[in-house]
PDB file of C-alpha atoms in Angstrom:
ATOM      1  CA  MET A   1       0.000   0.000   0.000  1.00  0.00           C
ATOM      2  CA  TRP A   2       2.599   2.554   1.124  1.00  0.00           C
ATOM      3  CA  LEU A   3       5.015   1.398  -1.550  1.00  0.00           C
ATOM      4  CA  HIS A   4       2.378   1.932  -4.235  1.00  0.00           C
ATOM      5  CA  LEU A   5       1.661   5.401  -2.882  1.00  0.00           C
ATOM      6  CA  VAL A   6       5.358   6.331  -2.896  1.00  0.00           C
ATOM      7  CA  VAL A   7       5.703   5.081  -6.471  1.00  0.00           C
ATOM      8  CA  LEU A   8       2.672   7.094  -7.629  1.00  0.00           C
ATOM      9  CA  VAL A   9       3.942  10.265  -5.942  1.00  0.00           C
ATOM     10  CA  GLY A  10       7.381   9.708  -7.447  1.00  0.00           C
ATOM     11  CA  LEU A  11       5.918   9.220 -10.924  1.00  0.00           C
ATOM     12  CA  TYR A  12       3.801  12.363 -10.534  1.00  0.00           C
ATOM     13  CA  TYR A  13       6.808  14.534  -9.679  1.00  0.00           C
ATOM     14  CA  LEU A  14       8.916  12.929 -12.402  1.00  0.00           C
ATOM     15  CA  LEU A  15       6.219  13.711 -14.973  1.00  0.00           C
ATOM     16  CA  ARG A  16       5.877  17.288 -13.664  1.00  0.00           C
ATOM     17  CA  TRP A  17       9.635  17.764 -13.799  1.00  0.00           C
ATOM     18  CA  TYR A  18       9.696  16.575 -17.410  1.00  0.00           C
ATOM     19  CA  ARG A  19       6.790  18.808 -18.474  1.00  0.00           C
ATOM     20  CA  GLU A  20       8.205  21.882 -16.766  1.00  0.00           C
ATOM     21  CA  ARG A  21      11.562  21.492 -18.520  1.00  0.00           C
ATOM     22  CA  GLN A  22       9.970  21.990 -21.962  1.00  0.00           C
ATOM     23  CA  VAL A  23      10.698  25.488 -23.244  1.00  0.00           C
ATOM     24  CA  VAL A  24       8.752  27.653 -25.685  1.00  0.00           C
ATOM     25  CA  SER A  25      10.421  27.971 -29.095  1.00  0.00           C
ATOM     26  CA  HIS A  26      11.599  31.170 -30.818  1.00  0.00           C
ATOM     27  CA  LEU A  27      12.020  33.127 -27.587  1.00  0.00           C
ATOM     28  CA  ARG A  28      14.212  35.733 -29.296  1.00  0.00           C
ATOM     29  CA  ASP A  29      11.232  36.841 -31.366  1.00  0.00           C
ATOM     30  CA  LYS A  30       8.950  37.374 -28.366  1.00  0.00           C
ATOM     31  CA  PHE A  31       8.153  40.663 -26.622  1.00  0.00           C
ATOM     32  CA  VAL A  32       7.651  40.894 -22.851  1.00  0.00           C
ATOM     33  CA  PHE A  33       6.308  44.002 -21.107  1.00  0.00           C
ATOM     34  CA  ILE A  34       7.262  44.411 -17.422  1.00  0.00           C
ATOM     35  CA  THR A  35       6.019  47.085 -15.018  1.00  0.00           C
ATOM     36  CA  GLY A  36       7.983  48.422 -12.045  1.00  0.00           C
ATOM     37  CA  CYS A  37      11.480  48.032 -13.517  1.00  0.00           C
ATOM     38  CA  ASP A  38      13.204  50.836 -11.597  1.00  0.00           C
ATOM     39  CA  SER A  39      14.459  48.395  -8.951  1.00  0.00           C
ATOM     40  CA  GLY A  40      13.777  45.092  -7.208  1.00  0.00           C
ATOM     41  CA  PHE A  41      12.215  42.114  -8.953  1.00  0.00           C
ATOM     42  CA  GLY A  42      11.194  44.022 -12.095  1.00  0.00           C
ATOM     43  CA  ASN A  43      14.675  45.407 -12.658  1.00  0.00           C
ATOM     44  CA  LEU A  44      16.325  42.019 -12.157  1.00  0.00           C
ATOM     45  CA  LEU A  45      13.787  40.234 -14.381  1.00  0.00           C
ATOM     46  CA  ALA A  46      14.289  42.762 -17.185  1.00  0.00           C
ATOM     47  CA  ARG A  47      18.062  42.182 -17.110  1.00  0.00           C
ATOM     48  CA  GLN A  48      17.600  38.408 -16.821  1.00  0.00           C
ATOM     49  CA  LEU A  49      15.265  38.150 -19.821  1.00  0.00           C
ATOM     50  CA  ASP A  50      17.461  40.491 -21.838  1.00  0.00           C
ATOM     51  CA  LEU A  51      20.424  38.172 -21.277  1.00  0.00           C
ATOM     52  CA  ARG A  52      18.273  35.292 -22.482  1.00  0.00           C
ATOM     53  CA  GLY A  53      17.571  37.142 -25.720  1.00  0.00           C
ATOM     54  CA  LEU A  54      13.912  38.120 -25.315  1.00  0.00           C
ATOM     55  CA  ARG A  55      12.724  41.542 -26.473  1.00  0.00           C
ATOM     56  CA  VAL A  56      12.083  43.307 -23.186  1.00  0.00           C
ATOM     57  CA  LEU A  57       9.816  46.349 -22.956  1.00  0.00           C
ATOM     58  CA  ALA A  58      10.534  47.740 -19.492  1.00  0.00           C
ATOM     59  CA  ALA A  59       8.188  50.233 -17.831  1.00  0.00           C
ATOM     60  CA  CYS A  60       9.810  52.462 -15.197  1.00  0.00           C
ATOM     61  CA  LEU A  61       8.265  55.102 -12.962  1.00  0.00           C
ATOM     62  CA  THR A  62      11.217  57.493 -13.305  1.00  0.00           C
ATOM     63  CA  GLU A  63      13.538  58.504 -16.124  1.00  0.00           C
ATOM     64  CA  GLN A  64      16.481  57.916 -13.804  1.00  0.00           C
ATOM     65  CA  GLY A  65      15.461  54.301 -13.316  1.00  0.00           C
ATOM     66  CA  ALA A  66      14.925  53.843 -17.050  1.00  0.00           C
ATOM     67  CA  GLU A  67      18.318  55.307 -17.948  1.00  0.00           C
ATOM     68  CA  GLN A  68      20.127  53.155 -15.407  1.00  0.00           C
ATOM     69  CA  LEU A  69      18.437  50.016 -16.750  1.00  0.00           C
ATOM     70  CA  ARG A  70      19.300  50.881 -20.356  1.00  0.00           C
ATOM     71  CA  ASN A  71      22.934  51.327 -19.360  1.00  0.00           C
ATOM     72  CA  GLU A  72      23.009  47.810 -17.874  1.00  0.00           C
ATOM     73  CA  THR A  73      21.353  45.963 -20.769  1.00  0.00           C
ATOM     74  CA  SER A  74      21.601  45.382 -24.505  1.00  0.00           C
ATOM     75  CA  ASP A  75      20.137  47.514 -27.278  1.00  0.00           C
ATOM     76  CA  ARG A  76      17.215  45.089 -27.541  1.00  0.00           C
ATOM     77  CA  LEU A  77      15.723  46.333 -24.274  1.00  0.00           C
ATOM     78  CA  GLN A  78      13.522  49.422 -24.572  1.00  0.00           C
ATOM     79  CA  THR A  79      12.044  51.526 -21.764  1.00  0.00           C
ATOM     80  CA  VAL A  80       8.947  53.632 -21.267  1.00  0.00           C
ATOM     81  CA  ILE A  81       7.795  55.816 -18.381  1.00  0.00           C
ATOM     82  CA  LEU A  82       4.627  54.462 -16.749  1.00  0.00           C
ATOM     83  CA  ASP A  83       2.584  55.416 -13.708  1.00  0.00           C
ATOM     84  CA  VAL A  84       0.089  52.569 -13.311  1.00  0.00           C
ATOM     85  CA  THR A  85      -2.224  54.767 -11.198  1.00  0.00           C
ATOM     86  CA  LYS A  86      -2.881  57.142 -14.127  1.00  0.00           C
ATOM     87  CA  THR A  87      -5.124  55.875 -16.927  1.00  0.00           C
ATOM     88  CA  GLU A  88      -3.659  58.343 -19.424  1.00  0.00           C
ATOM     89  CA  SER A  89      -0.164  57.014 -18.668  1.00  0.00           C
ATOM     90  CA  VAL A  90      -1.367  53.432 -19.136  1.00  0.00           C
ATOM     91  CA  ALA A  91      -3.029  54.388 -22.440  1.00  0.00           C
ATOM     92  CA  ALA A  92       0.152  56.070 -23.697  1.00  0.00           C
ATOM     93  CA  ALA A  93       2.264  53.052 -22.724  1.00  0.00           C
ATOM     94  CA  THR A  94      -0.213  50.744 -24.492  1.00  0.00           C
ATOM     95  CA  GLU A  95       0.154  52.703 -27.746  1.00  0.00           C
ATOM     96  CA  TRP A  96       3.932  52.609 -27.316  1.00  0.00           C
ATOM     97  CA  VAL A  97       3.817  48.804 -26.955  1.00  0.00           C
ATOM     98  CA  LYS A  98       1.540  48.452 -30.007  1.00  0.00           C
ATOM     99  CA  GLU A  99       4.031  50.338 -32.157  1.00  0.00           C
ATOM    100  CA  ARG A 100       6.827  47.978 -31.163  1.00  0.00           C
ATOM    101  CA  VAL A 101       5.156  44.574 -31.245  1.00  0.00           C
ATOM    102  CA  GLY A 102       3.157  45.111 -34.434  1.00  0.00           C
ATOM    103  CA  ASP A 103       1.314  42.072 -35.732  1.00  0.00           C
ATOM    104  CA  ARG A 104       3.275  39.673 -33.530  1.00  0.00           C
ATOM    105  CA  GLY A 105       1.377  40.705 -30.420  1.00  0.00           C
ATOM    106  CA  LEU A 106       2.705  40.718 -26.870  1.00  0.00           C
ATOM    107  CA  TRP A 107       3.953  37.360 -25.628  1.00  0.00           C
ATOM    108  CA  GLY A 108       4.329  38.289 -21.964  1.00  0.00           C
ATOM    109  CA  LEU A 109       2.784  40.835 -19.596  1.00  0.00           C
ATOM    110  CA  VAL A 110       4.345  40.962 -16.122  1.00  0.00           C
ATOM    111  CA  ASN A 111       2.430  43.075 -13.596  1.00  0.00           C
ATOM    112  CA  ASN A 112       5.222  43.645 -11.109  1.00  0.00           C
ATOM    113  CA  ALA A 113       4.838  47.276  -9.965  1.00  0.00           C
ATOM    114  CA  GLY A 114       3.784  47.510  -6.324  1.00  0.00           C
ATOM    115  CA  ILE A 115       4.131  49.249  -2.963  1.00  0.00           C
ATOM    116  CA  CYS A 116       3.658  47.965   0.599  1.00  0.00           C
ATOM    117  CA  THR A 117       3.319  51.096   2.743  1.00  0.00           C
ATOM    118  CA  PRO A 118       1.546  52.399   4.683  1.00  0.00           C
ATOM    119  CA  THR A 119       1.219  49.165   6.662  1.00  0.00           C
ATOM    120  CA  ALA A 120      -0.008  49.485  10.238  1.00  0.00           C
ATOM    121  CA  PRO A 121      -2.945  48.428  12.418  1.00  0.00           C
ATOM    122  CA  ASN A 122      -6.131  49.332  10.560  1.00  0.00           C
ATOM    123  CA  GLN A 123      -7.236  51.720  13.300  1.00  0.00           C
ATOM    124  CA  TRP A 124      -4.184  53.894  12.644  1.00  0.00           C
ATOM    125  CA  LEU A 125      -5.031  54.401   8.979  1.00  0.00           C
ATOM    126  CA  THR A 126      -7.336  56.540   6.871  1.00  0.00           C
ATOM    127  CA  LYS A 127      -9.297  55.670   3.750  1.00  0.00           C
ATOM    128  CA  GLN A 128      -6.663  57.420   1.650  1.00  0.00           C
ATOM    129  CA  ASP A 129      -3.965  55.148   3.086  1.00  0.00           C
ATOM    130  CA  PHE A 130      -5.903  52.170   1.732  1.00  0.00           C
ATOM    131  CA  VAL A 131      -6.575  53.861  -1.604  1.00  0.00           C
ATOM    132  CA  LYS A 132      -2.870  54.644  -2.113  1.00  0.00           C
ATOM    133  CA  ILE A 133      -1.879  50.969  -2.113  1.00  0.00           C
ATOM    134  CA  LEU A 134      -4.954  49.667  -3.918  1.00  0.00           C
ATOM    135  CA  GLU A 135      -4.426  52.089  -6.813  1.00  0.00           C
ATOM    136  CA  VAL A 136      -0.974  50.648  -7.477  1.00  0.00           C
ATOM    137  CA  ASN A 137      -1.194  47.001  -6.450  1.00  0.00           C
ATOM    138  CA  LEU A 138      -4.704  46.137  -7.639  1.00  0.00           C
ATOM    139  CA  LEU A 139      -6.364  48.803  -9.784  1.00  0.00           C
ATOM    140  CA  GLY A 140      -3.092  49.440 -11.616  1.00  0.00           C
ATOM    141  CA  VAL A 141      -2.764  45.729 -12.370  1.00  0.00           C
ATOM    142  CA  ILE A 142      -6.326  45.625 -13.692  1.00  0.00           C
ATOM    143  CA  ASP A 143      -5.915  48.760 -15.824  1.00  0.00           C
ATOM    144  CA  VAL A 144      -2.648  47.631 -17.413  1.00  0.00           C
ATOM    145  CA  THR A 145      -3.955  44.115 -18.027  1.00  0.00           C
ATOM    146  CA  LEU A 146      -7.202  45.161 -19.661  1.00  0.00           C
ATOM    147  CA  SER A 147      -5.367  47.678 -21.854  1.00  0.00           C
ATOM    148  CA  LEU A 148      -2.785  45.193 -23.127  1.00  0.00           C
ATOM    149  CA  LEU A 149      -4.962  42.077 -23.221  1.00  0.00           C
ATOM    150  CA  PRO A 150      -5.804  42.319 -26.961  1.00  0.00           C
ATOM    151  CA  LEU A 151      -2.072  42.199 -27.733  1.00  0.00           C
ATOM    152  CA  VAL A 152      -1.542  39.225 -25.400  1.00  0.00           C
ATOM    153  CA  ARG A 153      -4.468  37.371 -26.997  1.00  0.00           C
ATOM    154  CA  LYS A 154      -2.996  37.969 -30.427  1.00  0.00           C
ATOM    155  CA  ALA A 155       0.240  36.261 -29.388  1.00  0.00           C
ATOM    156  CA  ARG A 156      -1.568  33.561 -27.355  1.00  0.00           C
ATOM    157  CA  GLY A 157       0.833  34.625 -24.641  1.00  0.00           C
ATOM    158  CA  ARG A 158       1.185  34.885 -20.871  1.00  0.00           C
ATOM    159  CA  VAL A 159       0.071  37.154 -18.026  1.00  0.00           C
ATOM    160  CA  VAL A 160       2.206  36.970 -14.888  1.00  0.00           C
ATOM    161  CA  ASN A 161       0.893  38.802 -11.830  1.00  0.00           C
ATOM    162  CA  MET A 162       2.959  39.576  -8.747  1.00  0.00           C
ATOM    163  CA  SER A 163       0.987  38.467  -5.721  1.00  0.00           C
ATOM    164  CA  SER A 164       2.357  37.550  -2.277  1.00  0.00           C
ATOM    165  CA  VAL A 165       1.980  35.059   0.544  1.00  0.00           C
ATOM    166  CA  MET A 166       0.145  37.981   2.176  1.00  0.00           C
ATOM    167  CA  GLY A 167      -2.517  37.317  -0.440  1.00  0.00           C
ATOM    168  CA  ARG A 168      -3.131  34.036   1.387  1.00  0.00           C
ATOM    169  CA  VAL A 169      -2.585  34.978   5.047  1.00  0.00           C
ATOM    170  CA  ALA A 170      -3.255  38.516   6.307  1.00  0.00           C
ATOM    171  CA  PHE A 171      -0.874  39.198   9.194  1.00  0.00           C
ATOM    172  CA  ASN A 172      -0.946  42.997   9.258  1.00  0.00           C
ATOM    173  CA  GLY A 173      -3.472  45.752   8.788  1.00  0.00           C
ATOM    174  CA  GLY A 174      -3.508  48.106   5.828  1.00  0.00           C
ATOM    175  CA  ALA A 175      -4.268  47.574   2.169  1.00  0.00           C
ATOM    176  CA  TYR A 176      -1.260  45.461   1.166  1.00  0.00           C
ATOM    177  CA  SER A 177      -2.866  42.096   1.955  1.00  0.00           C
ATOM    178  CA  ILE A 178      -6.206  43.358   0.664  1.00  0.00           C
ATOM    179  CA  SER A 179      -4.592  44.270  -2.659  1.00  0.00           C
ATOM    180  CA  LYS A 180      -2.880  40.893  -2.956  1.00  0.00           C
ATOM    181  CA  TYR A 181      -6.071  38.997  -2.130  1.00  0.00           C
ATOM    182  CA  GLY A 182      -7.599  41.050  -4.965  1.00  0.00           C
ATOM    183  CA  VAL A 183      -4.773  40.131  -7.341  1.00  0.00           C
ATOM    184  CA  GLU A 184      -5.384  36.459  -6.510  1.00  0.00           C
ATOM    185  CA  ALA A 185      -9.086  36.743  -7.317  1.00  0.00           C
ATOM    186  CA  PHE A 186      -8.484  38.769 -10.491  1.00  0.00           C
ATOM    187  CA  SER A 187      -5.851  36.289 -11.677  1.00  0.00           C
ATOM    188  CA  ASP A 188      -8.059  33.272 -10.989  1.00  0.00           C
ATOM    189  CA  SER A 189     -11.009  34.698 -12.931  1.00  0.00           C
ATOM    190  CA  LEU A 190      -8.726  35.929 -15.731  1.00  0.00           C
ATOM    191  CA  ARG A 191      -7.044  32.518 -16.062  1.00  0.00           C
ATOM    192  CA  ARG A 192     -10.375  30.779 -16.479  1.00  0.00           C
ATOM    193  CA  GLU A 193     -11.611  33.306 -19.051  1.00  0.00           C
ATOM    194  CA  LEU A 194      -8.439  33.354 -21.141  1.00  0.00           C
ATOM    195  CA  CYS A 195      -7.867  29.588 -21.357  1.00  0.00           C
ATOM    196  CA  TYR A 196     -10.325  29.566 -24.296  1.00  0.00           C
ATOM    197  CA  PHE A 197      -7.949  31.882 -26.192  1.00  0.00           C
ATOM    198  CA  GLY A 198      -4.721  30.018 -25.493  1.00  0.00           C
ATOM    199  CA  VAL A 199      -3.513  32.543 -22.915  1.00  0.00           C
ATOM    200  CA  LYS A 200      -2.000  31.333 -19.626  1.00  0.00           C
ATOM    201  CA  VAL A 201      -2.082  33.301 -16.355  1.00  0.00           C
ATOM    202  CA  ALA A 202       0.359  32.703 -13.498  1.00  0.00           C
ATOM    203  CA  MET A 203       0.714  34.157 -10.005  1.00  0.00           C
ATOM    204  CA  ILE A 204       3.974  34.686  -8.134  1.00  0.00           C
ATOM    205  CA  GLU A 205       3.497  34.441  -4.348  1.00  0.00           C
ATOM    206  CA  PRO A 206       6.898  35.159  -2.771  1.00  0.00           C
ATOM    207  CA  GLY A 207       7.710  35.073   0.908  1.00  0.00           C
ATOM    208  CA  TYR A 208       9.771  37.745   2.657  1.00  0.00           C
ATOM    209  CA  PHE A 209      12.499  39.175   0.398  1.00  0.00           C
ATOM    210  CA  ILE A 210      14.538  42.306   1.065  1.00  0.00           C
ATOM    211  CA  THR A 211      13.988  44.881  -1.697  1.00  0.00           C
ATOM    212  CA  ASN A 212      13.767  48.675  -1.789  1.00  0.00           C
ATOM    213  CA  MET A 213      10.065  48.258  -1.025  1.00  0.00           C
ATOM    214  CA  THR A 214      10.688  46.361   2.226  1.00  0.00           C
ATOM    215  CA  GLN A 215      13.799  48.145   3.513  1.00  0.00           C
ATOM    216  CA  GLY A 216      13.607  48.733   7.270  1.00  0.00           C
ATOM    217  CA  ASP A 217      14.149  52.516   7.343  1.00  0.00           C
ATOM    218  CA  ASN A 218      11.447  53.207   4.778  1.00  0.00           C
ATOM    219  CA  PHE A 219       8.998  50.938   6.580  1.00  0.00           C
ATOM    220  CA  LEU A 220       9.743  52.523   9.975  1.00  0.00           C
ATOM    221  CA  GLU A 221       9.210  56.045   8.641  1.00  0.00           C
ATOM    222  CA  ASN A 222       5.812  55.116   7.213  1.00  0.00           C
ATOM    223  CA  LEU A 223       4.819  53.305  10.406  1.00  0.00           C
ATOM    224  CA  GLN A 224       5.764  56.334  12.483  1.00  0.00           C
ATOM    225  CA  ALA A 225       3.823  58.634  10.135  1.00  0.00           C
ATOM    226  CA  SER A 226       0.723  56.444  10.535  1.00  0.00           C
ATOM    227  CA  TRP A 227       1.115  56.596  14.323  1.00  0.00           C
ATOM    228  CA  ASN A 228       1.491  60.378  14.261  1.00  0.00           C
ATOM    229  CA  GLN A 229      -1.741  60.872  12.321  1.00  0.00           C
ATOM    230  CA  THR A 230      -3.916  58.680  14.516  1.00  0.00           C
ATOM    231  CA  SER A 231      -6.227  60.035  17.213  1.00  0.00           C
ATOM    232  CA  PRO A 232      -5.266  60.506  20.896  1.00  0.00           C
ATOM    233  CA  GLU A 233      -7.838  57.860  21.803  1.00  0.00           C
ATOM    234  CA  VAL A 234      -6.193  55.223  19.577  1.00  0.00           C
ATOM    235  CA  LYS A 235      -2.730  56.200  20.819  1.00  0.00           C
ATOM    236  CA  GLU A 236      -3.895  55.627  24.374  1.00  0.00           C
ATOM    237  CA  LEU A 237      -5.290  52.214  23.427  1.00  0.00           C
ATOM    238  CA  TYR A 238      -2.055  51.008  21.834  1.00  0.00           C
ATOM    239  CA  GLY A 239       0.554  52.751  23.984  1.00  0.00           C
ATOM    240  CA  ASP A 240       3.925  54.276  23.113  1.00  0.00           C
ATOM    241  CA  ASN A 241       5.772  50.933  23.111  1.00  0.00           C
ATOM    242  CA  PHE A 242       3.618  49.284  20.450  1.00  0.00           C
ATOM    243  CA  ILE A 243       5.747  50.406  17.473  1.00  0.00           C
ATOM    244  CA  ALA A 244       8.919  48.898  18.936  1.00  0.00           C
ATOM    245  CA  ASP A 245       7.114  45.630  19.725  1.00  0.00           C
ATOM    246  CA  PHE A 246       5.544  45.595  16.259  1.00  0.00           C
ATOM    247  CA  LEU A 247       8.943  45.983  14.571  1.00  0.00           C
ATOM    248  CA  LYS A 248      10.367  43.159  16.684  1.00  0.00           C
ATOM    249  CA  ILE A 249       7.681  40.807  15.385  1.00  0.00           C
ATOM    250  CA  LEU A 250       8.340  41.862  11.783  1.00  0.00           C
ATOM    251  CA  ASN A 251      12.049  41.186  12.255  1.00  0.00           C
ATOM    252  CA  LEU A 252      11.218  37.719  13.559  1.00  0.00           C
ATOM    253  CA  LEU A 253       9.263  37.051  10.354  1.00  0.00           C
ATOM    254  CA  LYS A 254      12.371  37.724   8.277  1.00  0.00           C
ATOM    255  CA  PRO A 255      14.010  34.434   7.260  1.00  0.00           C
ATOM    256  CA  PRO A 256      17.288  33.883   9.147  1.00  0.00           C
ATOM    257  CA  TRP A 257      19.014  33.072   5.846  1.00  0.00           C
ATOM    258  CA  PRO A 258      19.554  35.458   2.904  1.00  0.00           C
ATOM    259  CA  GLN A 259      16.982  35.068   0.141  1.00  0.00           C
ATOM    260  CA  ASN A 260      18.312  35.694  -3.351  1.00  0.00           C
ATOM    261  CA  LEU A 261      15.952  37.812  -5.476  1.00  0.00           C
ATOM    262  CA  SER A 262      16.634  35.483  -8.395  1.00  0.00           C
ATOM    263  CA  LEU A 263      14.527  32.845  -6.621  1.00  0.00           C
ATOM    264  CA  VAL A 264      11.561  35.060  -7.525  1.00  0.00           C
ATOM    265  CA  THR A 265      12.677  36.151 -10.982  1.00  0.00           C
ATOM    266  CA  ASP A 266      13.495  32.558 -11.940  1.00  0.00           C
ATOM    267  CA  CYS A 267       9.854  31.704 -11.238  1.00  0.00           C
ATOM    268  CA  MET A 268       8.720  34.661 -13.335  1.00  0.00           C
ATOM    269  CA  GLU A 269      11.021  33.601 -16.156  1.00  0.00           C
ATOM    270  CA  HIS A 270       9.704  30.034 -16.008  1.00  0.00           C
ATOM    271  CA  ALA A 271       6.109  31.290 -16.168  1.00  0.00           C
ATOM    272  CA  LEU A 272       7.013  33.184 -19.359  1.00  0.00           C
ATOM    273  CA  THR A 273       9.202  30.624 -21.114  1.00  0.00           C
ATOM    274  CA  ALA A 274       7.962  27.146 -20.130  1.00  0.00           C
ATOM    275  CA  CYS A 275       5.519  25.302 -22.356  1.00  0.00           C
ATOM    276  CA  HIS A 276       3.632  24.226 -19.239  1.00  0.00           C
ATOM    277  CA  PRO A 277       3.916  26.974 -16.592  1.00  0.00           C
ATOM    278  CA  ARG A 278       2.485  26.550 -13.114  1.00  0.00           C
ATOM    279  CA  THR A 279      -0.592  28.421 -11.988  1.00  0.00           C
ATOM    280  CA  ARG A 280       1.136  29.528  -8.761  1.00  0.00           C
ATOM    281  CA  TYR A 281       4.773  29.869  -7.761  1.00  0.00           C
ATOM    282  CA  SER A 282       5.828  30.256  -4.119  1.00  0.00           C
ATOM    283  CA  PRO A 283       9.519  31.249  -3.972  1.00  0.00           C
ATOM    284  CA  GLY A 284      11.129  31.370  -0.535  1.00  0.00           C
ATOM    285  CA  TRP A 285      11.348  28.699   2.143  1.00  0.00           C
ATOM    286  CA  ASP A 286       9.160  30.752   4.487  1.00  0.00           C
ATOM    287  CA  ALA A 287       6.434  30.779   1.836  1.00  0.00           C
ATOM    288  CA  LYS A 288       6.612  27.009   1.352  1.00  0.00           C
ATOM    289  CA  PHE A 289       6.909  25.892   4.957  1.00  0.00           C
ATOM    290  CA  LEU A 290       5.150  28.607   6.956  1.00  0.00           C
ATOM    291  CA  TYR A 291       2.669  30.781   5.104  1.00  0.00           C
ATOM    292  CA  LEU A 292       1.245  28.272   2.632  1.00  0.00           C
ATOM    293  CA  PRO A 293       0.594  25.613   5.298  1.00  0.00           C
ATOM    294  CA  MET A 294      -0.997  28.305   7.475  1.00  0.00           C
ATOM    295  CA  SER A 295      -3.343  29.269   4.639  1.00  0.00           C
ATOM    296  CA  TYR A 296      -4.825  25.748   4.721  1.00  0.00           C
ATOM    297  CA  LEU A 297      -5.296  25.603   8.493  1.00  0.00           C
ATOM    298  CA  PRO A 298      -8.666  26.292  10.147  1.00  0.00           C
ATOM    299  CA  SER A 299      -9.136  30.001  10.835  1.00  0.00           C
ATOM    300  CA  PHE A 300      -9.246  29.586  14.599  1.00  0.00           C
ATOM    301  CA  LEU A 301      -5.774  28.010  14.597  1.00  0.00           C
ATOM    302  CA  VAL A 302      -4.309  30.817  12.484  1.00  0.00           C
ATOM    303  CA  ASP A 303      -6.021  33.371  14.749  1.00  0.00           C
ATOM    304  CA  LEU A 304      -4.412  31.721  17.794  1.00  0.00           C
ATOM    305  CA  MET A 305      -0.973  31.766  16.175  1.00  0.00           C
ATOM    306  CA  VAL A 306      -1.264  35.448  15.294  1.00  0.00           C
ATOM    307  CA  TYR A 307      -2.784  36.260  18.703  1.00  0.00           C
ATOM    308  CA  TRP A 308       0.142  34.786  20.601  1.00  0.00           C
ATOM    309  CA  CYS A 309       2.901  36.336  18.459  1.00  0.00           C
ATOM    310  CA  TYR A 310       1.325  39.716  17.664  1.00  0.00           C
ATOM    311  CA  PRO A 311       2.175  42.599  20.053  1.00  0.00           C
ATOM    312  CA  ARG A 312      -0.581  43.413  22.532  1.00  0.00           C
ATOM    313  CA  PRO A 313      -2.048  46.933  22.736  1.00  0.00           C
ATOM    314  CA  ALA A 314      -1.533  48.639  26.114  1.00  0.00           C
ATOM    315  CA  LYS A 315      -5.261  48.651  26.863  1.00  0.00           C
ATOM    316  CA  ALA A 316      -6.020  45.126  25.619  1.00  0.00           C
ATOM    317  CA  LEU A 317      -8.605  43.155  27.599  1.00  0.00           C
TER     318      LEU A 317
END
C-alpha cells in the first residue's frame, strides 16, 4: 500500500519535472512588457530576460530608473515611463507597446509594480492610506492588463501577476494584503476566461524578500507617520511601546538566511518561457513551509498563532 503510494507520488513529480523542462520555441522573437522596472524584482527580471535574448519592454516610474536600466542591458531592451495609477499614462504606454510589437502581439505581460506602505494596524489608517496601495497594487494591475490584453491574446501569450503570501494569510493591517487577495481573485477569474484563447495566467506568491520596497528605514518612517496621524484615543489604546514591539515581530518574520531575489525572478522567467507553466509559484522557504501551510489551516488556529505572536495593545482586555 505505502510502496504503491510512494511510487505514484514519485511518478507524478517525475512527470511534472519533465513537463516543466519543456521550453517555448523562438524566444528571441517574443516581446515581454514588465512594469515596475526601476528596482527590485522588475529590474532584475528585465536584465535576466534580456540576457536570455527576449525583447524586453521595461516600464519604469522614473527617467532615472529607465536610464540606469538601459545602461546595464543590450540595445534590444527598450524603456517607457509608466505610472500605473494614471489611466492616461497606461493608455500612452499601451500605444507605445503596439508600435513595437506590431502584428506579432505581446507574448508576456508581467504586472510587477507595487508598494507595501503604509502598513499598520487598521485603526491607525485613513481611507486614503488604503486607496494609495490599492491604486498601485490592484487597480493598476487591472488597468494595465485590460489595456494590453488584446495584444496578449494575439500572441496567445502569458500574463504573470505579482501576488504575495500575504494574499493568502493577512498578518498585518492596511491595504497590502487586501490588494494581494484582490490580485489572486483577479488572476483566478482571468485565467479561467483566457484559457479559451490560449492565454495562460500565473501568479507569483513570494515570501519575505529584502527589496527597496521592504527596507527597514522606509517601513519605519511610514509606520511612524501612521502613528502620528492617529487620534489621541487610539494612541492611548495602543501605547507608546507598540511600534517597537511591532517591529520586533516583523524582524522575527524575516528568514534567518539570505533570500536571493533570483529565486523570484526565476519563477517569473519560467512562467514566461515554459511550455507548461504553473498556476502559482511560491519562492522562498518561508512561503513554502510557513505561510502556505498556514493558509490551509482552520481560521481559529491561524487566529491563535497570530494572537500569541502579535504585540498586545496597552489597553487590551
